Coordinates of C-alpha atoms in Angstrom, one line a residue:
X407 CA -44.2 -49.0 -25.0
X408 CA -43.3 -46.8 -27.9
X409 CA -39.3 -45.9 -28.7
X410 CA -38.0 -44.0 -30.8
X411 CA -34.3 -44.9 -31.8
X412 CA -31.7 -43.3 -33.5
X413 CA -28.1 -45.0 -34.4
X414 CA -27.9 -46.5 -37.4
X415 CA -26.3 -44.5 -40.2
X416 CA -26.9 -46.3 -43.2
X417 CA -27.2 -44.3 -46.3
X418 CA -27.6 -45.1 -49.9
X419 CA -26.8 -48.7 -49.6
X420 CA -23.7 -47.8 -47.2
X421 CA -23.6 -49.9 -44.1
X422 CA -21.8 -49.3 -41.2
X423 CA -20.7 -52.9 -39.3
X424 CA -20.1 -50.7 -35.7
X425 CA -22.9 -48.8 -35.9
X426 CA -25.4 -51.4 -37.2
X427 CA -23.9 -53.6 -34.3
X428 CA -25.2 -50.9 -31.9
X429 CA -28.3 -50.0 -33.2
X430 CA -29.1 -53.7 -33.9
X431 CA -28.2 -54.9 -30.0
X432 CA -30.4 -51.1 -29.0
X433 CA -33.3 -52.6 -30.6
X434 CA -33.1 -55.9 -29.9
X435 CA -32.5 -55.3 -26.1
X436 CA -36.0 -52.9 -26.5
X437 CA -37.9 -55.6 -28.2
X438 CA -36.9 -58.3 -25.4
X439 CA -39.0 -55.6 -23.3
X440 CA -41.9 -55.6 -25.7
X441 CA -41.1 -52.2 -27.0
X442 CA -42.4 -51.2 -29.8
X443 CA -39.3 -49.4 -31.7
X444 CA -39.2 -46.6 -34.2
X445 CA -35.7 -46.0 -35.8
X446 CA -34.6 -43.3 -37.4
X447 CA -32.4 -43.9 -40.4
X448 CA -30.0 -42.9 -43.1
X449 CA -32.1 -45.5 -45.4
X450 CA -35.1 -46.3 -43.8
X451 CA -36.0 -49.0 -46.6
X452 CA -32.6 -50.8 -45.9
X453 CA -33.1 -50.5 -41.9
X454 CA -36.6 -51.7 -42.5
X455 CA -35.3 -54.6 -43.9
X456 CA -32.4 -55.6 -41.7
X457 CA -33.9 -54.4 -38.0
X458 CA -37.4 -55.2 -39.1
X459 CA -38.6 -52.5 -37.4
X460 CA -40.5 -48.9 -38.6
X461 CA -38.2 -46.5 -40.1
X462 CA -38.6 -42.6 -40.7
X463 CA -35.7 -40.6 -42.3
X464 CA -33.0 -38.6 -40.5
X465 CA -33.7 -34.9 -39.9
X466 CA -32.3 -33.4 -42.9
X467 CA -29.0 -31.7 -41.3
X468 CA -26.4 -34.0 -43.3
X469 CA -24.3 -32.3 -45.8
X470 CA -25.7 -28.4 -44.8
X471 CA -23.8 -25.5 -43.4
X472 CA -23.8 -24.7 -39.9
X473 CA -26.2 -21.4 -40.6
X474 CA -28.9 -23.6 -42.6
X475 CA -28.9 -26.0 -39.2
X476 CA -29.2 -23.1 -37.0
X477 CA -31.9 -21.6 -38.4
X478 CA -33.8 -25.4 -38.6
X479 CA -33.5 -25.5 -35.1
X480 CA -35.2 -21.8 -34.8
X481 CA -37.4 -23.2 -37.1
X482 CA -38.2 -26.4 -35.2
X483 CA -38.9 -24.1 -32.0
X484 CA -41.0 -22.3 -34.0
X485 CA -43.0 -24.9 -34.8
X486 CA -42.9 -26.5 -31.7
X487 CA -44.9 -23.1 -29.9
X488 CA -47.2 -23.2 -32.6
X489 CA -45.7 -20.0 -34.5
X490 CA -44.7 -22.0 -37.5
X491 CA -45.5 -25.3 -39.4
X492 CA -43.0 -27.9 -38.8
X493 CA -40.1 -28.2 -41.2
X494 CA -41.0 -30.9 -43.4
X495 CA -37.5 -32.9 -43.3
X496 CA -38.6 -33.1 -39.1
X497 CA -42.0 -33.5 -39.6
X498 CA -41.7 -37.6 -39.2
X499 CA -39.6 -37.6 -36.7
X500 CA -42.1 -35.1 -34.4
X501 CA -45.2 -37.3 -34.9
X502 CA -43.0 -39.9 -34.0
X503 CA -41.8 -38.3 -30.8
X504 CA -45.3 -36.9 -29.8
X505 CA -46.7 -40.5 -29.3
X506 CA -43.3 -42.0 -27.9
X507 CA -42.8 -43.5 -24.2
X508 CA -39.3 -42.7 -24.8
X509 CA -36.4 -41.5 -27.0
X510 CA -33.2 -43.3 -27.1
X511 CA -29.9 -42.4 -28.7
X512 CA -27.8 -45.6 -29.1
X513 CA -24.0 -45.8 -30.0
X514 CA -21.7 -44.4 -32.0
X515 CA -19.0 -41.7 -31.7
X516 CA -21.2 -38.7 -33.1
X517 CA -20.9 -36.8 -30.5
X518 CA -17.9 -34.7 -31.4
X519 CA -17.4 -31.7 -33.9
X520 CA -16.4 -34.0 -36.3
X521 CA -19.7 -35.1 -36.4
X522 CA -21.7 -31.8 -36.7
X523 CA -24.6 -33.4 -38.4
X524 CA -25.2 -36.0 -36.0
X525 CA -25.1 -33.2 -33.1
X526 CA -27.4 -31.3 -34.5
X527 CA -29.9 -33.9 -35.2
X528 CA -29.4 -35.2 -31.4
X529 CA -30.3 -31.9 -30.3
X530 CA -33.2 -31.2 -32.4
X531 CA -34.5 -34.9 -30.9
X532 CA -33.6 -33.5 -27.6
X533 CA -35.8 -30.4 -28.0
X534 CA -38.7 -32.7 -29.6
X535 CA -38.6 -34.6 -26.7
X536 CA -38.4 -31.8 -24.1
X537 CA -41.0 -30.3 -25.1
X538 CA -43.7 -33.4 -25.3
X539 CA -41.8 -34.5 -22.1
X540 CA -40.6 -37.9 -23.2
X541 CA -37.7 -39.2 -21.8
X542 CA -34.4 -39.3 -23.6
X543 CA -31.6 -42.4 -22.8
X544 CA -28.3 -42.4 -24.3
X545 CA -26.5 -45.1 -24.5
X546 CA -22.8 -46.6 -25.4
X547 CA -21.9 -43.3 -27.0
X548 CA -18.1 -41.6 -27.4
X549 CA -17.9 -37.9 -26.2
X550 CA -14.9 -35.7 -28.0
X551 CA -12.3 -35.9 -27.9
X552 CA -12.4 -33.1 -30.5
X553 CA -14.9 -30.7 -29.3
X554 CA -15.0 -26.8 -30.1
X555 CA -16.3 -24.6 -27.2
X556 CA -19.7 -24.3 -29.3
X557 CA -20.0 -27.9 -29.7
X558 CA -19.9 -28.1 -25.9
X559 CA -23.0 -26.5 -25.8
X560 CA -24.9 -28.5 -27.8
X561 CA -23.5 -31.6 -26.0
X562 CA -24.3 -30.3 -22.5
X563 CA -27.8 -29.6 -23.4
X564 CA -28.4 -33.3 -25.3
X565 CA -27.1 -34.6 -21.7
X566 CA -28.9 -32.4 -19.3
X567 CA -32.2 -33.0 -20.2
X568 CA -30.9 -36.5 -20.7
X569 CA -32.6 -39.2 -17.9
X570 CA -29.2 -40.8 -18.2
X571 CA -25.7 -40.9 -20.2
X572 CA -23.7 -44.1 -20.8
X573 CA -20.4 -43.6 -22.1
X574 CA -17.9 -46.0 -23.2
X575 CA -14.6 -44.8 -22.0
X576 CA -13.2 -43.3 -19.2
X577 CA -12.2 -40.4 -20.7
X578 CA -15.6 -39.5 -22.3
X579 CA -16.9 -39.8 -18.7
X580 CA -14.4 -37.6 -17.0
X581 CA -15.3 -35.2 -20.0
X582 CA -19.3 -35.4 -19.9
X583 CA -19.0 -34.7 -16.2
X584 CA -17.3 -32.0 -16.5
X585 CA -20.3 -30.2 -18.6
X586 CA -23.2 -31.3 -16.7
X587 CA -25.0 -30.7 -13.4
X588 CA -25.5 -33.7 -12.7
X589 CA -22.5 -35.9 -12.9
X590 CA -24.3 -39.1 -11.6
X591 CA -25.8 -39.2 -14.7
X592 CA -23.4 -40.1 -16.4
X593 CA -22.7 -43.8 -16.3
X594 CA -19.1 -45.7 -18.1
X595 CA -21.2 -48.8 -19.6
X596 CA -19.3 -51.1 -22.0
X597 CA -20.0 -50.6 -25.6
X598 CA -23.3 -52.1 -26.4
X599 CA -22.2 -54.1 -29.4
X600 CA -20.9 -56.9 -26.6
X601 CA -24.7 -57.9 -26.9
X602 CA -23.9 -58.9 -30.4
X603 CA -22.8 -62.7 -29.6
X604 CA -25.6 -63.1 -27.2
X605 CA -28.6 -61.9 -29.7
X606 CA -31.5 -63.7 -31.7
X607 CA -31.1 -64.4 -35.2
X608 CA -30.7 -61.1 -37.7
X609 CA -32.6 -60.5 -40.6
X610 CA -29.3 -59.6 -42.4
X611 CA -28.5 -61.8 -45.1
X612 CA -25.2 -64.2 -44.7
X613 CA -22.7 -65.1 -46.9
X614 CA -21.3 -68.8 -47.1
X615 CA -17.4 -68.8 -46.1
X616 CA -14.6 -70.9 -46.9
X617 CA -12.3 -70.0 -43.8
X618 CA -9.0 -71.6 -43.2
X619 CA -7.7 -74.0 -39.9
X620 CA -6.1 -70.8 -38.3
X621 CA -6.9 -67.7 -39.1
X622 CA -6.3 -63.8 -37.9
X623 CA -9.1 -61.4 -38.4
X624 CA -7.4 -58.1 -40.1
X625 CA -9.7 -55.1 -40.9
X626 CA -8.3 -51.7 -41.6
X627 CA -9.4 -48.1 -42.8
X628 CA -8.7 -46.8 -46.1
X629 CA -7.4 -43.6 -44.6
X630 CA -4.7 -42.8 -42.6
X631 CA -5.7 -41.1 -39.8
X632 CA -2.9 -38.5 -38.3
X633 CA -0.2 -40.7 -39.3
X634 CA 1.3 -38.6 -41.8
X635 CA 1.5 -41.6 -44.5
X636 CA 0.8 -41.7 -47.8
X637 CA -2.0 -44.3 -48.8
X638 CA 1.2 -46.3 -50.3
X639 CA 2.9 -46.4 -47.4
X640 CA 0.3 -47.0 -45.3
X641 CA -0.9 -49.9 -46.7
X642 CA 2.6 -51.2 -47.5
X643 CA 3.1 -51.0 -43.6
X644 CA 0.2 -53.1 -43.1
X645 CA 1.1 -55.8 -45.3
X646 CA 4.0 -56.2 -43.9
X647 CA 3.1 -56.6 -40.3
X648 CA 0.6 -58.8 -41.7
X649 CA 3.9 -60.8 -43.2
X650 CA 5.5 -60.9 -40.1
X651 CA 2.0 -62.5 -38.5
X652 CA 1.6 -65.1 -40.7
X653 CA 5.5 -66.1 -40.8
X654 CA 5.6 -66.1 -36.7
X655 CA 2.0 -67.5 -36.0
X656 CA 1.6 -69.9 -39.0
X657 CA -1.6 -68.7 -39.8
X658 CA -4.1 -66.9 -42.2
X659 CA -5.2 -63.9 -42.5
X660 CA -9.0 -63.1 -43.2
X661 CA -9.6 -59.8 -44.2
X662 CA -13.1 -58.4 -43.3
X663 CA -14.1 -55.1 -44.4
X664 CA -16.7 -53.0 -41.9
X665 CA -18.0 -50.5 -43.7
X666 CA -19.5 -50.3 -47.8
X667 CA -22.1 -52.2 -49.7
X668 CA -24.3 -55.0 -47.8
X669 CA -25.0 -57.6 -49.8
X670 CA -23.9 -61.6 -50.7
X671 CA -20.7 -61.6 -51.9
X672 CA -20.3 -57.5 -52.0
X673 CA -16.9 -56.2 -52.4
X674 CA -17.5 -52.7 -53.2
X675 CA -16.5 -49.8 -51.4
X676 CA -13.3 -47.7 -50.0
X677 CA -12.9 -50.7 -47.2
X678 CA -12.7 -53.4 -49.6
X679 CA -10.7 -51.7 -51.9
X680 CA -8.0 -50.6 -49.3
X681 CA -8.2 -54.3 -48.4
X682 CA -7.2 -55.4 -51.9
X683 CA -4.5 -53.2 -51.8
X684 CA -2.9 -54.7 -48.6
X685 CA -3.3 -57.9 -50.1
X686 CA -1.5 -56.9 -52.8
X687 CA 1.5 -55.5 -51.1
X688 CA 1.9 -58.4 -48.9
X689 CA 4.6 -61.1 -50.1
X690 CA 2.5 -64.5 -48.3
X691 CA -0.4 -65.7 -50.7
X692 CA -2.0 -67.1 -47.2
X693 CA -4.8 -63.8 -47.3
X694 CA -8.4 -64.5 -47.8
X695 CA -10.6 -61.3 -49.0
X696 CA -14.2 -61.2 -47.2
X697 CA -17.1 -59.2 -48.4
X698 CA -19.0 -56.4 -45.8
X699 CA -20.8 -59.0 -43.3
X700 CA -23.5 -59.1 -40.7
X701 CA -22.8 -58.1 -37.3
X702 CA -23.8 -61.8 -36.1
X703 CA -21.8 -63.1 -39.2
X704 CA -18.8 -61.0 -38.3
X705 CA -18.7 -61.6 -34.6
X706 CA -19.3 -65.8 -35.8
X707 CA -15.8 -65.2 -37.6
X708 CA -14.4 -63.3 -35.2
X709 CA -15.0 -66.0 -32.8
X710 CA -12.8 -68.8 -34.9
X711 CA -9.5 -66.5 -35.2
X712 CA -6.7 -66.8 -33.2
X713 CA -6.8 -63.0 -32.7
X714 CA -8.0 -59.8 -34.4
X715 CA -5.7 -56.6 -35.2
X716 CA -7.3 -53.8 -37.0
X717 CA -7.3 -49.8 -37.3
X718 CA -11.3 -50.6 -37.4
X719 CA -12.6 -50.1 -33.7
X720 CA -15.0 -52.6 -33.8
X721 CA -12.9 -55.6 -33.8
X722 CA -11.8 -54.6 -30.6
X723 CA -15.2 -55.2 -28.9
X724 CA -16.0 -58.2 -30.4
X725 CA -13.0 -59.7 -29.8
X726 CA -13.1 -59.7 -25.7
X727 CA -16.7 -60.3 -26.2
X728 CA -16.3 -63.7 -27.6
X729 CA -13.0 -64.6 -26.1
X730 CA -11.0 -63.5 -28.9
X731 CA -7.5 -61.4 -28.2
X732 CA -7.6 -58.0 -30.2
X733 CA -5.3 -55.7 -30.9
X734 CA -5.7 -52.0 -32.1
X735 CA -3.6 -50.1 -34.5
X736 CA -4.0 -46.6 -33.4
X737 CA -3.8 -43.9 -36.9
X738 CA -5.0 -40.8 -34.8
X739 CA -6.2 -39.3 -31.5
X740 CA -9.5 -39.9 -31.7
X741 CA -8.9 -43.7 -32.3
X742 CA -6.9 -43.8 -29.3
X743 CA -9.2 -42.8 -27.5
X744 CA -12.0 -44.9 -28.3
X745 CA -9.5 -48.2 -28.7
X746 CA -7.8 -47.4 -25.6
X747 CA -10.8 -46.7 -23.9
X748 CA -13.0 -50.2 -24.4
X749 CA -9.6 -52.6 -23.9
X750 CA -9.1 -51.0 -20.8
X751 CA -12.7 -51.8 -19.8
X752 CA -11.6 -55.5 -20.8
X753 CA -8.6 -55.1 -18.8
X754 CA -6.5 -55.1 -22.1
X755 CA -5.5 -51.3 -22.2
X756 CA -1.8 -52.2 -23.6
X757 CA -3.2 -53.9 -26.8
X758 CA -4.2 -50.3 -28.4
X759 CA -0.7 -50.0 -30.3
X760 CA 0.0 -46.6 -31.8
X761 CA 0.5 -47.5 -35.9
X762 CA 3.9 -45.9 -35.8
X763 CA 5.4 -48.4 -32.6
X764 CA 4.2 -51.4 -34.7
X765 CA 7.7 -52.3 -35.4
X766 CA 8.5 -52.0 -31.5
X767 CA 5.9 -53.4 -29.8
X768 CA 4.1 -55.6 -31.9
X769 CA 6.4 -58.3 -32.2
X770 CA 6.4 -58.9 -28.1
X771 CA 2.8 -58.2 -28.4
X772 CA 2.3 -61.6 -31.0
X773 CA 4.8 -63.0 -28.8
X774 CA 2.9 -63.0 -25.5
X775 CA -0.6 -63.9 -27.4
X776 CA 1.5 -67.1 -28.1
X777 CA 3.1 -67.9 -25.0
X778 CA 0.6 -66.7 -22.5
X779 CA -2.8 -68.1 -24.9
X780 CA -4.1 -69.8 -21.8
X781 CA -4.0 -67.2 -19.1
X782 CA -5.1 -64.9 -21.8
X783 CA -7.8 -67.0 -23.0
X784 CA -9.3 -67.4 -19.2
X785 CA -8.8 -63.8 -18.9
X786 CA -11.1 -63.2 -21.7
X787 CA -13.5 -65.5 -20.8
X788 CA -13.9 -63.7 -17.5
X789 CA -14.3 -60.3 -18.8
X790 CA -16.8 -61.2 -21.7
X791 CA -19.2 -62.7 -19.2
X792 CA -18.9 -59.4 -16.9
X793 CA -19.4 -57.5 -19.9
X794 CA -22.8 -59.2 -20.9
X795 CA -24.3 -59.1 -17.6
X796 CA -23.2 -55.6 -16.7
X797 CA -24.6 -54.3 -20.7
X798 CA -28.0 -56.6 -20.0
X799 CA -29.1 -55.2 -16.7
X800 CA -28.2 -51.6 -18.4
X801 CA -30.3 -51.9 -20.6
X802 CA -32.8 -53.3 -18.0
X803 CA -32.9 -50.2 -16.5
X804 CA -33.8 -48.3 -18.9
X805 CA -36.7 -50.2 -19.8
X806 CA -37.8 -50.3 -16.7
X807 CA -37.7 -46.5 -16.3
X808 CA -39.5 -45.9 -19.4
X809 CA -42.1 -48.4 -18.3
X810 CA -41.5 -46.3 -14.9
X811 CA -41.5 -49.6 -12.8
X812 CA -37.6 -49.2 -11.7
X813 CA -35.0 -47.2 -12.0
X814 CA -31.7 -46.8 -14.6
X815 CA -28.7 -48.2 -13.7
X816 CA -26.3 -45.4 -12.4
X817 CA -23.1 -48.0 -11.5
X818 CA -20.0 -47.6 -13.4
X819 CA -19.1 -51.1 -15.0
X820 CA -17.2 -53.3 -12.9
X821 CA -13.4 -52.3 -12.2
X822 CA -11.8 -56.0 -14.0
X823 CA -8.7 -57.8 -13.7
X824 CA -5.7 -56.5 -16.1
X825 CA -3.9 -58.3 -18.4
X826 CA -0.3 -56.7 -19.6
X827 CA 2.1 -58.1 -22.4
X828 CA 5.5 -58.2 -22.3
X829 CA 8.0 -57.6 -19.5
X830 CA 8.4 -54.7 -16.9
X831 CA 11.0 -53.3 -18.8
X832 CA 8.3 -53.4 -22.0
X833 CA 5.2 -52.0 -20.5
X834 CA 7.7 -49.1 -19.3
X835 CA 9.1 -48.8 -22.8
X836 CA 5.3 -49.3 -24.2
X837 CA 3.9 -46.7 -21.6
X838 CA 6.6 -43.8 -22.6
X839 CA 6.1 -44.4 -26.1
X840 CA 2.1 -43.8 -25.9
X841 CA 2.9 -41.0 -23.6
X842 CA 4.3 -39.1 -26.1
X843 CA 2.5 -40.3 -29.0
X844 CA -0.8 -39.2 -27.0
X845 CA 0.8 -35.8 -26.2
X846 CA 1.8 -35.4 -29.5
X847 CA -1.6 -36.3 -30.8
X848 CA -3.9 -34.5 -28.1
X849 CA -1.3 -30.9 -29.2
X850 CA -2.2 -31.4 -32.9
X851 CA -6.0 -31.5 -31.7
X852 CA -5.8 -28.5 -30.0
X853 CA -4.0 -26.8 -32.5
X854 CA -6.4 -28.1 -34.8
X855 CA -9.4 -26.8 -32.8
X856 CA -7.9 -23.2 -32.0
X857 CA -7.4 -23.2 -35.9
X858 CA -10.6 -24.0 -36.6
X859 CA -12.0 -21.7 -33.4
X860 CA -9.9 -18.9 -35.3
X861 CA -11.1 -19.4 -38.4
X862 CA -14.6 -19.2 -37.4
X863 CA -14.3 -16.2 -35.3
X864 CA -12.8 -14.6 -39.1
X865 CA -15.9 -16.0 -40.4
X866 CA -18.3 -14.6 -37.8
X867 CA -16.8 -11.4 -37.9
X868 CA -16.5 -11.0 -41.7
X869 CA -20.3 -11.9 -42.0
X870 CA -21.0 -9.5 -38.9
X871 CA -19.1 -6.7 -41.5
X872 CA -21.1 -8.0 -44.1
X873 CA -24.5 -7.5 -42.2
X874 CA -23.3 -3.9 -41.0
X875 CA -22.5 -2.9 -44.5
X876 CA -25.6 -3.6 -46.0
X877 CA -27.6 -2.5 -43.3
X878 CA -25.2 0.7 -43.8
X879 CA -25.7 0.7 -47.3
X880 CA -29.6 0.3 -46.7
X881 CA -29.5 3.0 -44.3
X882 CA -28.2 5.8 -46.7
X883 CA -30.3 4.5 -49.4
X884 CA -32.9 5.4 -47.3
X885 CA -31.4 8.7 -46.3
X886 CA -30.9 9.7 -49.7
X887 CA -35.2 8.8 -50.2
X888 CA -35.9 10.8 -47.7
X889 CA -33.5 13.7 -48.3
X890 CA -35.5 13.5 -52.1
X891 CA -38.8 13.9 -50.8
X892 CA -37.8 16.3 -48.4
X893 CA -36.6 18.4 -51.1
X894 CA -39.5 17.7 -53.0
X895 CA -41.7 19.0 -49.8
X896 CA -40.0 21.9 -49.6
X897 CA -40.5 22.7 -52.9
X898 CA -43.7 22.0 -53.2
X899 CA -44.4 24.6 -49.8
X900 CA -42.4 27.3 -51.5
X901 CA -44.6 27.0 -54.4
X902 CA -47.4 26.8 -52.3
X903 CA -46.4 30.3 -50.1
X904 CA -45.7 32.2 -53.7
X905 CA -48.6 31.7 -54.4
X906 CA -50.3 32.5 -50.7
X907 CA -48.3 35.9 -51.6
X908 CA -49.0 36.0 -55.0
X909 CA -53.0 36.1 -54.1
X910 CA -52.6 38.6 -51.2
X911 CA -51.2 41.1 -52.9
X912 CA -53.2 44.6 -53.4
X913 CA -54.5 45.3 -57.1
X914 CA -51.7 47.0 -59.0
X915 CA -48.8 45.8 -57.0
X916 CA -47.7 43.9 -60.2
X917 CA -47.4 47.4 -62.2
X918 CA -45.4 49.5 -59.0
X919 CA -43.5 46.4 -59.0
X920 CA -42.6 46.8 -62.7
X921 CA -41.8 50.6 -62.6
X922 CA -40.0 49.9 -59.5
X923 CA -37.5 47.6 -61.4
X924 CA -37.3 49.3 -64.4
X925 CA -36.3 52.6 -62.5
X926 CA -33.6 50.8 -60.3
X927 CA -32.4 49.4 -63.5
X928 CA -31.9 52.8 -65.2
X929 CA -30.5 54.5 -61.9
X930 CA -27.7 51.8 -62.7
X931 CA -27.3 52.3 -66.2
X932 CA -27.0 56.2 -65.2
X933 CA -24.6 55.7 -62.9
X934 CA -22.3 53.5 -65.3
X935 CA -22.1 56.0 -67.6
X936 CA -21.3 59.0 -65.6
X937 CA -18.3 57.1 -64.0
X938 CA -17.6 56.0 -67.7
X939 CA -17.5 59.6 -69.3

């Protein structure tokens, strides 16, 4: 069977850890089915390499206005009905689709007006595969939270021509069913980088490490999010919960960037140097400084720590997927949700930690990982298995529906047991805290969205003005032609009656005529003098 697969996003040498460990586990779940995969990418020589699969380029609708990817979609309809020739930047991606079993859009948080690009080139896949009638799967993705009211129709038609949805947290599944028909098609799956652990060897190259006894995994994003901190601050912050680790755990920390330049011993890039930084505010020498690894690699590393805390979502899945506590620093709404929403698929939900409670919670929070290790550590080890069988037979579905010898999988995952820090009196503290950190955070979206939904109503208008007053301008340009040649017209007829008259005239009319006017001139003469004298 023939697939076509979109996910990855690596461009110019740029590689994304959580969105290569998505598209990597898509693919090789497809090829365990004998699939034959196509995958659209941001660097198709790069993907070539790593996923050893065929790569064709993305779409073209990265880095373009809104306008320009509207009228590529009118232009890809177009072409579709035969009234146009394809656009060139699609026309890989359509012979690809033409001869595909299937299309499959795997991972990643792209579908959210933050990510206009990506929703764009979803739906132009979505039309591609409409209208060759090839089935389109999506899997492991995040809906929203930020999502204008346009964006909402975009997303609702990806998903209603969609065979099936999985989502990855709760609140992209409330949100997903609220825009579709069909609300059993949209299924909560765990993220699909859990397959990670449990795949073949990767064609990504390794890097030899020197780790310590003990270690924690720290991996953080050179921005901010909603925090309000400067980049100083933020990384001073950092460092010193990363202090206060490695003075209460007697540990190392292992910093592992997940986004920049792939390669042996690579340190460039924002993630690296935002790393550097945080080593550099932080008072204990006991910090190791990792290069951008594999998936397999980082997951291997992952698997040896003591525990993970990062502002980087994708610690947090491979943590509980190998046994490994995580916790999340949350910088901004949209990290919330998607932190919040895979630990409380693990049964972890109190270990996403808004940044700014840090000081609050996370010293209970180390606290507990110490005392309660071996409850914790069983607990882990009980989700993680669920995980992997719940994530494998998803993908089994959908294989088997594109071979069309079964059905997909249309079960939520499993409801698992809960593990909370702390005591009552903490989780009560812990829960009030997020509540109003979440409120405060979903107000500033909304705000945000309304201000953007303002601004582009301004803009819609003022370039509705703008076509009025040229075609208003055009208008009485063309007014002022035709009043011209009217004019002219009517001379022209004039001229053309005078001398109609002219001709029928009797002979001699031109001498009365003559005598005439001379005699009514010298009747007035006559009369101006005899009032004169």
């Amino acid at each position: 069977m023939k697939v076509v697969v979109v996910g990855d996003i690596s461009l110019g040498g740029q590689y994304h850890l959580g969105d290569e460990a998505m598209t990597e586990a898509a693919i090789a779940q497809l090829k365990r089915h004998g699939a034959d995969v196509t995958l659209i990418a941001g660097d198709p020589e790069l993907s070539a390499e790593y996923y050893q699969v065929r790569t064709i380029r993305r779409l073209g609708f990265r880095q373009v206005a809104r306008p320009r990817k509207l009228r590529m979609l009118s232009e890809l309809d177009s072409a579709l009905s035969g009234e146009a020739d394809v656009p060139k930047s699609m026309a890989p991606a359509v012979d690809a689709v033409r001869v595909a079993d299937a299309v499959v859009i795997a991972g990643g948080g792209n579908l959210n007006s933050n990510g206009e690009h990506h929703l764009f080139e979803r739906l132009a896949l979505k039309r591609m595969a409409e209208f060759f009638g090839v089935p389109l799967f999506l899997s492991s993705q995040t809906v929203g939270p930020k999502l204008s009211t346009r964006d909402k129709e975009v997303v609702k038609e990806i998903a209603r021509y969609a065979t099936v949805v999985g989502v990855r947290e709760q609140s992209s599944a409330r949100l997903m069913k609220d825009l579709v028909r069909n609300p059993k098609k949209i299924v909560l799956t765990f993220d699909d980088a859990v397959l990670v652990p449990h795949m073949a060897g990767s064609s990504v190259p390794t890097v030899d490490l020197d780790l310590p006894d003990r270690y924690v995994v720290g991996s953080f994003t050179y921005h901010v999010g909603t925090t309000e901190l400067t980049g100083k601050d933020y990384y001073r912050t950092i460092a010193s919960a990363l202090d206060q680790i490695v003075s209460t755990c007697d540990v190392d920390i292992v910093l592992l960037p997940h986004m920049g330049h792939l390669g042996v011993g690579e340190t460039k890039g924002r993630d690296c140097a935002g790393h550097a930084r945080i080593a550099g505010f932080m008072t204990s020498p006991r910090v190791h400084q990792l290069p951008v690894l594999s998936a397999a690699q980082t997951v291997s590393v992952t698997a040896g720590a003591d525990f993970t805390v990062s502002t980087r979502y994708h610690p947090v899945v491979f943590g509980p997927a190998v046994g490994t506590p995580a916790i999340g620093l949350v910088t901004s709404h949209y990290t919330m949700t998607r932190m919040h929403g895979v630990l409380e698929n693990f049964g972890l939900g109190t270990f996403a930690v808004p940044f700014e409670g840090w000081d609050l919670f996370g010293p209970k929070i180390i606290e507990a990982l110490a005392a309660d290790r071996e409850e914790l550590t069983g607990h882990l080890a009980d989700v993680g298995t669920a995980a992997v069988r719940y994530q494998t037979a998803w993908w089994d579905g959908i294989a088997d529906r594109i071979r069309r010898s079964g059905g997909v999988m249309k079960d939520d995952l499993p409801t698992l047991p809960t593990y909370d820090w702390g005591t009552r009196a903490d989780r009560e503290s812990f829960s009030a805290f997020k509540g109003v950190h979440d409120a405060l955070n979903r107000t500033r979206q909304r705000l945000s969205l309304d201000a953007a939904e303002q601004a582009r109503e301004v803009e819609d208008l003022t370039q509705q003005i703008g076509a009025l007053a040229q075609e208003s301008r055009r208008l009485k340009q063309n007014l002022a032609a035709r009043a011209k040649e009217t004019a002219t017209s009517r001379e022209s007829l004039q001229q053309q009656i005078d001398e109609l008259r002219e001709r029928q005239r009797p002979p001699g009319a031109a001498l009365r005529d003559g005598v005439r006017r001379r005699v009514r001139r010298w009747k007035r003469e006559k009369a101006v003098r005899t009032r004169g004298g």
